[in-house]
Amino acid sequence: MPPVFRFAPSPNGYLHLGHAFSALLNFDLARQSGGRLLLRIEDIDPARCRPEFEAAIFEDLAWLGISWETPVRRQSEHLADYRAALEELSAMGLVYPAFESRAEIARLVAQREAQASWPRDPDGAPLYPGTAKSLAPDARARLLQSGAPYALRLDMAAACALVPDPGWIERGEGPGGETSAVAARPQDWGDVILARKETPTSYHLSVVVDDALQGVTEVVRGADLFWSTAVHRLLQQLLGLPQPAWRHHRLVSDGEGRKLSKSTGATGLRELRAQGATPADIRRRVGLP
Ligand code: GLU
């Protein structure tokens, strides 16, 4: 079976040099290994994703000389798949609704931090400080009935108890240069959100479901997602999904060493193209042959 690679951008902005590096690397590796390249549109957030960004992704990738298999999987069209996985985790007793708003969570974190330090996840966000996991069943039922919004969270302690070894073999490089056997600590992420009342999925859930459904065998993505792999390994094992090979790659920075963001005009592919850059110039700028 040929290896299966994927490039999985979110259409919530225009592509920049960092995306170009990731997409070209996947494309090159697929070619060199006689593999396949899939393009997946990660558009589960209707507030931030827009069709014009998706159209621009296709245009920019084609301009770079990348080709991919069709039809493209658009996550917003497959919510039933994610809901099924969520129900599986729910049936295992690993999911609970948490009703705190973002503002309330911020207030709780400030309260905790006033007393002592409060842990943060590998991305620097404070862990969920709420107590919804231990809500009495009747209080929980009342809140659900009231129509209050909620997030569905993974009971991380219970999940970790079921998966003794969520580690993985890294074939690329982590943010601290981590390679080969990585001892994952999904608990460092706390009770991550798996879904919301209005959206039956999240980044973590949809990415593991899709990689399995699409038969992805090689996950090649930026080192900014390195520690998320701990959560992905945990979910894969809970759901009985196969493990792809992992290869995290360096991040392209701007001239001053800062991470690129969606709004980095100077490194946007459209801007560079308008200034006369060629696809070969882009390859050179991101350090690819
Ligand atoms: N959609 C994610 C992003 O744009 C990438 C997901 C992945 O490669 O796992 O950052």
mmCIF file of C-alpha atoms and ligand atoms in Angstrom:
data_model
loop_
_atom_site.group_PDB
_atom_site.id
_atom_site.type_symbol
_atom_site.label_atom_id
_atom_site.label_comp_id
_atom_site.label_asym_id
_atom_site.label_seq_id
_atom_site.Cartn_x
_atom_site.Cartn_y
_atom_site.Cartn_z
ATOM 1 C CA MET A 1 0.000 0.000 0.000
ATOM 2 C CA PRO A 2 1.413 3.430 -0.889
ATOM 3 C CA PRO A 3 1.842 5.849 2.025
ATOM 4 C CA VAL A 4 -0.907 8.456 2.414
ATOM 5 C CA PHE A 5 0.022 12.040 3.293
ATOM 6 C CA ARG A 6 -2.263 14.961 3.942
ATOM 7 C CA PHE A 7 -2.174 18.732 4.130
ATOM 8 C CA ALA A 8 -4.986 20.014 6.332
ATOM 9 C CA PRO A 9 -5.353 23.805 6.379
ATOM 10 C CA SER A 10 -8.169 25.753 8.008
ATOM 11 C CA PRO A 11 -9.802 28.261 5.642
ATOM 12 C CA ASN A 12 -9.765 31.074 8.193
ATOM 13 C CA GLY A 13 -7.183 33.209 6.413
ATOM 14 C CA TYR A 14 -4.815 33.260 3.458
ATOM 15 C CA LEU A 15 -1.857 30.905 3.216
ATOM 16 C CA HIS A 16 1.617 32.157 4.094
ATOM 17 C CA LEU A 17 5.156 30.809 3.740
ATOM 18 C CA GLY A 18 4.658 28.453 6.688
ATOM 19 C CA HIS A 19 1.725 26.765 4.962
ATOM 20 C CA ALA A 20 3.697 26.641 1.719
ATOM 21 C CA PHE A 21 6.551 24.820 3.485
ATOM 22 C CA SER A 22 4.199 22.273 5.054
ATOM 23 C CA ALA A 23 2.248 21.666 1.859
ATOM 24 C CA LEU A 24 5.377 21.399 -0.317
ATOM 25 C CA LEU A 25 7.055 19.067 2.159
ATOM 26 C CA ASN A 26 4.031 16.750 2.156
ATOM 27 C CA PHE A 27 3.885 16.919 -1.632
ATOM 28 C CA ASP A 28 7.600 16.174 -2.048
ATOM 29 C CA LEU A 29 7.564 13.306 0.452
ATOM 30 C CA ALA A 30 4.502 11.788 -1.218
ATOM 31 C CA ARG A 31 6.180 11.986 -4.612
ATOM 32 C CA GLN A 32 9.502 10.587 -3.408
ATOM 33 C CA SER A 33 7.798 7.633 -1.762
ATOM 34 C CA GLY A 34 5.262 6.905 -4.499
ATOM 35 C CA GLY A 35 2.570 7.936 -2.026
ATOM 36 C CA ARG A 36 -0.711 9.822 -2.243
ATOM 37 C CA LEU A 37 -1.414 13.373 -1.111
ATOM 38 C CA LEU A 38 -4.802 14.350 0.291
ATOM 39 C CA LEU A 39 -5.994 17.869 0.956
ATOM 40 C CA ARG A 40 -8.388 18.295 3.855
ATOM 41 C CA ILE A 41 -10.265 21.481 4.595
ATOM 42 C CA GLU A 42 -10.592 21.892 8.363
ATOM 43 C CA ASP A 43 -13.594 24.189 8.446
ATOM 44 C CA ILE A 44 -15.489 23.207 11.591
ATOM 45 C CA ASP A 45 -15.503 26.775 12.924
ATOM 46 C CA PRO A 46 -18.237 28.582 10.985
ATOM 47 C CA ALA A 47 -17.443 31.888 12.688
ATOM 48 C CA ARG A 48 -13.917 32.027 11.250
ATOM 49 C CA CYS A 49 -13.942 29.930 8.069
ATOM 50 C CA ARG A 50 -14.989 31.468 4.762
ATOM 51 C CA PRO A 51 -15.475 30.092 1.240
ATOM 52 C CA GLU A 52 -13.204 32.742 -0.257
ATOM 53 C CA PHE A 53 -10.323 31.509 1.922
ATOM 54 C CA GLU A 54 -10.975 27.954 0.768
ATOM 55 C CA ALA A 55 -10.965 29.048 -2.877
ATOM 56 C CA ALA A 56 -7.696 30.897 -2.224
ATOM 57 C CA ILE A 57 -6.149 27.738 -0.714
ATOM 58 C CA PHE A 58 -6.865 25.777 -3.903
ATOM 59 C CA GLU A 59 -5.536 28.593 -6.051
ATOM 60 C CA ASP A 60 -2.351 29.136 -4.031
ATOM 61 C CA LEU A 61 -1.517 25.423 -3.792
ATOM 62 C CA ALA A 62 -2.069 24.900 -7.514
ATOM 63 C CA TRP A 63 0.145 27.913 -8.215
ATOM 64 C CA LEU A 64 2.887 26.313 -6.097
ATOM 65 C CA GLY A 65 2.693 23.292 -8.399
ATOM 66 C CA ILE A 66 1.046 20.993 -5.865
ATOM 67 C CA SER A 67 -1.569 18.484 -6.944
ATOM 68 C CA TRP A 68 -3.833 16.503 -4.672
ATOM 69 C CA GLU A 69 -6.542 13.903 -4.863
ATOM 70 C CA THR A 70 -10.185 14.842 -5.239
ATOM 71 C CA PRO A 71 -12.789 14.992 -3.850
ATOM 72 C CA VAL A 72 -11.350 17.101 -1.071
ATOM 73 C CA ARG A 73 -12.711 16.256 2.370
ATOM 74 C CA ARG A 74 -14.403 19.253 3.945
ATOM 75 C CA GLN A 75 -14.895 18.634 7.662
ATOM 76 C CA SER A 76 -18.113 20.645 7.890
ATOM 77 C CA GLU A 77 -19.737 18.043 5.623
ATOM 78 C CA HIS A 78 -18.919 15.113 7.913
ATOM 79 C CA LEU A 79 -20.227 16.116 11.317
ATOM 80 C CA ALA A 80 -22.033 12.773 11.665
ATOM 81 C CA ASP A 81 -18.658 10.960 11.666
ATOM 82 C CA TYR A 82 -17.392 13.086 14.544
ATOM 83 C CA ARG A 83 -20.669 12.756 16.422
ATOM 84 C CA ALA A 84 -20.350 8.960 16.224
ATOM 85 C CA ALA A 85 -16.849 9.075 17.733
ATOM 86 C CA LEU A 86 -18.054 11.457 20.423
ATOM 87 C CA GLU A 87 -20.875 9.062 21.291
ATOM 88 C CA GLU A 88 -18.384 6.243 21.561
ATOM 89 C CA LEU A 89 -16.325 8.218 24.075
ATOM 90 C CA SER A 90 -19.515 9.238 25.883
ATOM 91 C CA ALA A 91 -20.609 5.622 26.159
ATOM 92 C CA MET A 92 -17.264 4.936 27.851
ATOM 93 C CA GLY A 93 -18.162 7.567 30.462
ATOM 94 C CA LEU A 94 -15.327 9.858 29.365
ATOM 95 C CA VAL A 95 -17.274 12.974 28.365
ATOM 96 C CA TYR A 96 -19.107 15.546 30.478
ATOM 97 C CA PRO A 97 -20.824 18.870 29.737
ATOM 98 C CA ALA A 98 -19.288 22.008 31.239
ATOM 99 C CA PHE A 99 -21.483 25.083 31.286
ATOM 100 C CA GLU A 100 -19.055 27.880 32.173
ATOM 101 C CA SER A 101 -18.755 30.707 29.650
ATOM 102 C CA ARG A 102 -15.327 31.889 28.501
ATOM 103 C CA ALA A 103 -15.632 34.891 30.825
ATOM 104 C CA GLU A 104 -16.490 32.676 33.756
ATOM 105 C CA ILE A 105 -13.520 30.433 33.033
ATOM 106 C CA ALA A 106 -11.233 33.473 32.908
ATOM 107 C CA ARG A 107 -12.621 34.618 36.268
ATOM 108 C CA LEU A 108 -12.087 31.177 37.821
ATOM 109 C CA VAL A 109 -8.515 31.031 36.527
ATOM 110 C CA ALA A 110 -7.798 34.510 37.939
ATOM 111 C CA GLN A 111 -9.215 33.367 41.266
ATOM 112 C CA ARG A 112 -7.046 30.242 41.312
ATOM 113 C CA GLU A 113 -3.980 32.212 40.265
ATOM 114 C CA ALA A 114 -4.545 34.698 43.066
ATOM 115 C CA GLN A 115 -4.165 31.806 45.509
ATOM 116 C CA ALA A 116 -1.413 29.787 43.837
ATOM 117 C CA SER A 117 -0.038 29.180 40.379
ATOM 118 C CA TRP A 118 -2.491 27.508 38.013
ATOM 119 C CA PRO A 119 -1.210 25.045 35.383
ATOM 120 C CA ARG A 120 -1.152 25.916 31.709
ATOM 121 C CA ASP A 121 -1.263 23.602 28.713
ATOM 122 C CA PRO A 122 1.653 23.233 26.264
ATOM 123 C CA ASP A 123 0.181 26.102 24.207
ATOM 124 C CA GLY A 124 0.191 28.342 27.268
ATOM 125 C CA ALA A 125 -3.568 28.372 27.903
ATOM 126 C CA PRO A 126 -4.754 27.777 31.470
ATOM 127 C CA LEU A 127 -6.231 24.334 32.113
ATOM 128 C CA TYR A 128 -9.970 24.083 32.649
ATOM 129 C CA PRO A 129 -10.548 25.288 36.198
ATOM 130 C CA GLY A 130 -14.219 24.325 36.519
ATOM 131 C CA THR A 131 -15.924 21.636 38.521
ATOM 132 C CA ALA A 132 -18.557 20.490 36.011
ATOM 133 C CA LYS A 133 -17.220 16.931 36.132
ATOM 134 C CA SER A 134 -18.560 16.523 39.642
ATOM 135 C CA LEU A 135 -21.942 18.228 39.116
ATOM 136 C CA ALA A 136 -24.728 16.237 40.726
ATOM 137 C CA PRO A 137 -26.766 14.382 38.077
ATOM 138 C CA ASP A 138 -29.950 16.351 38.781
ATOM 139 C CA ALA A 139 -28.148 19.717 38.599
ATOM 140 C CA ARG A 140 -26.571 18.657 35.309
ATOM 141 C CA ALA A 141 -29.933 17.509 33.934
ATOM 142 C CA ARG A 142 -31.529 20.809 34.947
ATOM 143 C CA LEU A 143 -28.834 22.830 33.175
ATOM 144 C CA LEU A 144 -29.111 20.694 30.048
ATOM 145 C CA GLN A 145 -32.884 21.120 30.041
ATOM 146 C CA SER A 146 -32.613 24.876 30.491
ATOM 147 C CA GLY A 147 -30.972 25.072 27.066
ATOM 148 C CA ALA A 148 -27.799 26.626 28.485
ATOM 149 C CA PRO A 149 -24.780 26.456 26.147
ATOM 150 C CA TYR A 150 -22.048 23.990 27.070
ATOM 151 C CA ALA A 151 -18.782 22.430 25.968
ATOM 152 C CA LEU A 152 -18.298 18.670 26.082
ATOM 153 C CA ARG A 153 -15.015 17.935 27.810
ATOM 154 C CA LEU A 154 -12.882 14.826 28.015
ATOM 155 C CA ASP A 155 -12.453 13.459 31.520
ATOM 156 C CA MET A 156 -8.686 13.361 31.120
ATOM 157 C CA ALA A 157 -7.935 11.464 34.329
ATOM 158 C CA ALA A 158 -10.370 8.696 33.406
ATOM 159 C CA ALA A 159 -9.120 8.605 29.812
ATOM 160 C CA CYS A 160 -5.470 8.377 30.878
ATOM 161 C CA ALA A 161 -6.318 5.544 33.251
ATOM 162 C CA LEU A 162 -7.497 3.548 30.211
ATOM 163 C CA VAL A 163 -4.434 4.301 28.072
ATOM 164 C CA PRO A 164 -1.245 3.491 29.935
ATOM 165 C CA ASP A 165 1.102 4.499 27.118
ATOM 166 C CA PRO A 166 -0.004 7.367 24.877
ATOM 167 C CA GLY A 167 3.539 7.957 23.579
ATOM 168 C CA TRP A 168 4.691 7.911 19.996
ATOM 169 C CA ILE A 169 7.752 7.555 17.796
ATOM 170 C CA GLU A 170 8.707 10.913 16.344
ATOM 171 C CA ARG A 171 10.359 10.852 12.939
ATOM 172 C CA GLY A 172 10.721 14.585 12.645
ATOM 173 C CA GLU A 173 11.535 16.982 15.422
ATOM 174 C CA GLY A 174 9.651 18.575 18.295
ATOM 175 C CA PRO A 175 9.903 22.169 19.498
ATOM 176 C CA GLY A 176 12.719 21.196 21.873
ATOM 177 C CA GLY A 177 14.402 18.929 19.335
ATOM 178 C CA GLU A 178 12.582 15.831 20.621
ATOM 179 C CA THR A 179 13.037 12.832 18.365
ATOM 180 C CA SER A 180 12.337 9.091 18.417
ATOM 181 C CA ALA A 181 10.395 7.783 21.427
ATOM 182 C CA VAL A 182 8.342 10.570 23.005
ATOM 183 C CA ALA A 183 6.776 10.036 26.421
ATOM 184 C CA ALA A 184 3.449 11.800 25.936
ATOM 185 C CA ARG A 185 1.644 13.548 28.769
ATOM 186 C CA PRO A 186 -1.904 14.185 27.557
ATOM 187 C CA GLN A 187 -2.813 15.139 31.129
ATOM 188 C CA ASP A 188 -0.828 18.348 30.571
ATOM 189 C CA TRP A 189 -3.784 19.509 28.440
ATOM 190 C CA GLY A 190 -6.381 19.060 31.163
ATOM 191 C CA ASP A 191 -9.996 18.264 30.306
ATOM 192 C CA VAL A 192 -9.843 19.312 26.657
ATOM 193 C CA ILE A 193 -12.973 20.319 24.756
ATOM 194 C CA LEU A 194 -14.146 17.595 22.380
ATOM 195 C CA ALA A 195 -17.281 19.313 21.127
ATOM 196 C CA ARG A 196 -19.727 22.091 21.829
ATOM 197 C CA LYS A 197 -23.476 22.141 22.046
ATOM 198 C CA GLU A 198 -23.725 23.587 18.530
ATOM 199 C CA THR A 199 -20.753 21.732 16.977
ATOM 200 C CA PRO A 200 -20.334 18.011 17.630
ATOM 201 C CA THR A 201 -16.563 18.162 17.260
ATOM 202 C CA SER A 202 -13.304 19.994 17.907
ATOM 203 C CA TYR A 203 -9.879 20.144 16.265
ATOM 204 C CA HIS A 204 -8.576 17.175 18.298
ATOM 205 C CA LEU A 205 -11.535 14.915 17.635
ATOM 206 C CA SER A 206 -12.001 15.627 13.938
ATOM 207 C CA VAL A 207 -8.312 15.319 13.133
ATOM 208 C CA VAL A 208 -8.012 11.803 14.580
ATOM 209 C CA VAL A 209 -11.315 10.644 13.097
ATOM 210 C CA ASP A 210 -10.404 11.966 9.650
ATOM 211 C CA ASP A 211 -6.848 10.666 9.614
ATOM 212 C CA ALA A 212 -8.265 7.211 10.321
ATOM 213 C CA LEU A 213 -11.220 7.432 7.907
ATOM 214 C CA GLN A 214 -8.996 8.721 5.132
ATOM 215 C CA GLY A 215 -6.360 6.065 5.717
ATOM 216 C CA VAL A 216 -3.654 8.640 6.416
ATOM 217 C CA THR A 217 -0.399 6.838 7.219
ATOM 218 C CA GLU A 218 1.956 9.849 7.484
ATOM 219 C CA VAL A 219 1.173 12.959 9.518
ATOM 220 C CA VAL A 220 3.637 15.651 8.486
ATOM 221 C CA ARG A 221 2.817 18.960 10.164
ATOM 222 C CA GLY A 222 4.308 21.882 12.026
ATOM 223 C CA ALA A 223 6.128 21.554 15.355
ATOM 224 C CA ASP A 224 3.462 23.847 16.854
ATOM 225 C CA LEU A 225 1.212 20.773 16.869
ATOM 226 C CA PHE A 226 3.845 18.476 18.355
ATOM 227 C CA TRP A 227 2.382 18.302 21.879
ATOM 228 C CA SER A 228 -1.177 17.985 20.545
ATOM 229 C CA THR A 229 -0.030 14.585 19.348
ATOM 230 C CA ALA A 230 -0.299 13.400 22.964
ATOM 231 C CA VAL A 231 -4.050 14.082 22.866
ATOM 232 C CA HIS A 232 -4.308 12.535 19.406
ATOM 233 C CA ARG A 233 -2.558 9.352 20.528
ATOM 234 C CA LEU A 234 -4.872 9.151 23.522
ATOM 235 C CA LEU A 235 -7.999 9.553 21.385
ATOM 236 C CA GLN A 236 -6.730 7.080 18.793
ATOM 237 C CA GLN A 237 -6.211 4.444 21.433
ATOM 238 C CA LEU A 238 -9.554 5.106 23.116
ATOM 239 C CA LEU A 239 -11.337 4.854 19.762
ATOM 240 C CA GLY A 240 -9.279 1.913 18.504
ATOM 241 C CA LEU A 241 -7.928 3.863 15.524
ATOM 242 C CA PRO A 242 -4.661 3.029 13.749
ATOM 243 C CA GLN A 243 -1.579 5.092 14.451
ATOM 244 C CA PRO A 244 0.008 6.990 11.557
ATOM 245 C CA ALA A 245 3.727 7.830 11.442
ATOM 246 C CA TRP A 246 4.458 11.260 12.945
ATOM 247 C CA ARG A 247 6.837 13.770 11.517
ATOM 248 C CA HIS A 248 6.725 17.311 12.868
ATOM 249 C CA HIS A 249 8.677 19.911 10.966
ATOM 250 C CA ARG A 250 10.356 23.194 11.830
ATOM 251 C CA LEU A 251 8.278 26.349 11.609
ATOM 252 C CA VAL A 252 9.054 29.054 9.106
ATOM 253 C CA SER A 253 9.557 32.377 10.847
ATOM 254 C CA ASP A 254 9.495 35.905 9.525
ATOM 255 C CA GLY A 255 12.778 37.787 9.099
ATOM 256 C CA GLU A 256 12.820 38.633 12.836
ATOM 257 C CA GLY A 257 12.319 35.087 14.082
ATOM 258 C CA ARG A 258 8.635 35.511 14.904
ATOM 259 C CA LYS A 259 6.089 32.812 14.152
ATOM 260 C CA LEU A 260 3.947 33.566 11.114
ATOM 261 C CA SER A 261 0.281 34.319 11.641
ATOM 262 C CA LYS A 262 -2.662 34.423 9.277
ATOM 263 C CA SER A 263 -2.338 38.181 9.044
ATOM 264 C CA THR A 264 1.381 38.266 8.180
ATOM 265 C CA GLY A 265 0.963 40.247 4.985
ATOM 266 C CA ALA A 266 4.637 40.286 4.070
ATOM 267 C CA THR A 267 4.798 36.484 3.978
ATOM 268 C CA GLY A 268 1.384 35.881 2.408
ATOM 269 C CA LEU A 269 1.569 33.818 -0.768
ATOM 270 C CA ARG A 270 -0.829 36.135 -2.593
ATOM 271 C CA GLU A 271 1.208 39.190 -1.674
ATOM 272 C CA LEU A 272 4.440 37.520 -2.727
ATOM 273 C CA ARG A 273 2.881 36.416 -5.986
ATOM 274 C CA ALA A 274 1.577 39.934 -6.671
ATOM 275 C CA GLN A 275 5.127 41.202 -6.113
ATOM 276 C CA GLY A 276 6.369 38.864 -8.834
ATOM 277 C CA ALA A 277 7.657 35.905 -6.778
ATOM 278 C CA THR A 278 7.697 32.554 -8.581
ATOM 279 C CA PRO A 279 6.982 29.132 -7.049
ATOM 280 C CA ALA A 280 10.742 28.470 -7.240
ATOM 281 C CA ASP A 281 11.339 31.646 -5.171
ATOM 282 C CA ILE A 282 8.909 30.352 -2.555
ATOM 283 C CA ARG A 283 10.720 27.014 -2.380
ATOM 284 C CA ARG A 284 14.006 28.805 -1.926
ATOM 285 C CA ARG A 285 12.624 31.092 0.794
ATOM 286 C CA VAL A 286 11.375 28.155 2.863
ATOM 287 C CA GLY A 287 14.575 26.194 2.347
ATOM 288 C CA LEU A 288 13.317 23.424 0.063
ATOM 289 C CA PRO A 289 15.113 22.173 -3.046
HETATM 290 N N1 GLU B 1 -5.866 22.481 10.574
HETATM 291 C C1 GLU B 1 -4.657 22.583 11.331
HETATM 292 C C2 GLU B 1 -3.996 23.916 11.071
HETATM 293 O O1 GLU B 1 -4.314 24.577 10.099
HETATM 294 C C3 GLU B 1 -3.669 21.493 11.008
HETATM 295 C C4 GLU B 1 -4.129 20.177 11.464
HETATM 296 C C5 GLU B 1 -3.077 19.061 11.408
HETATM 297 O O2 GLU B 1 -2.209 19.081 10.543
HETATM 298 O O3 GLU B 1 -3.180 18.168 12.231
HETATM 299 O O4 GLU B 1 -3.167 24.325 11.851
#
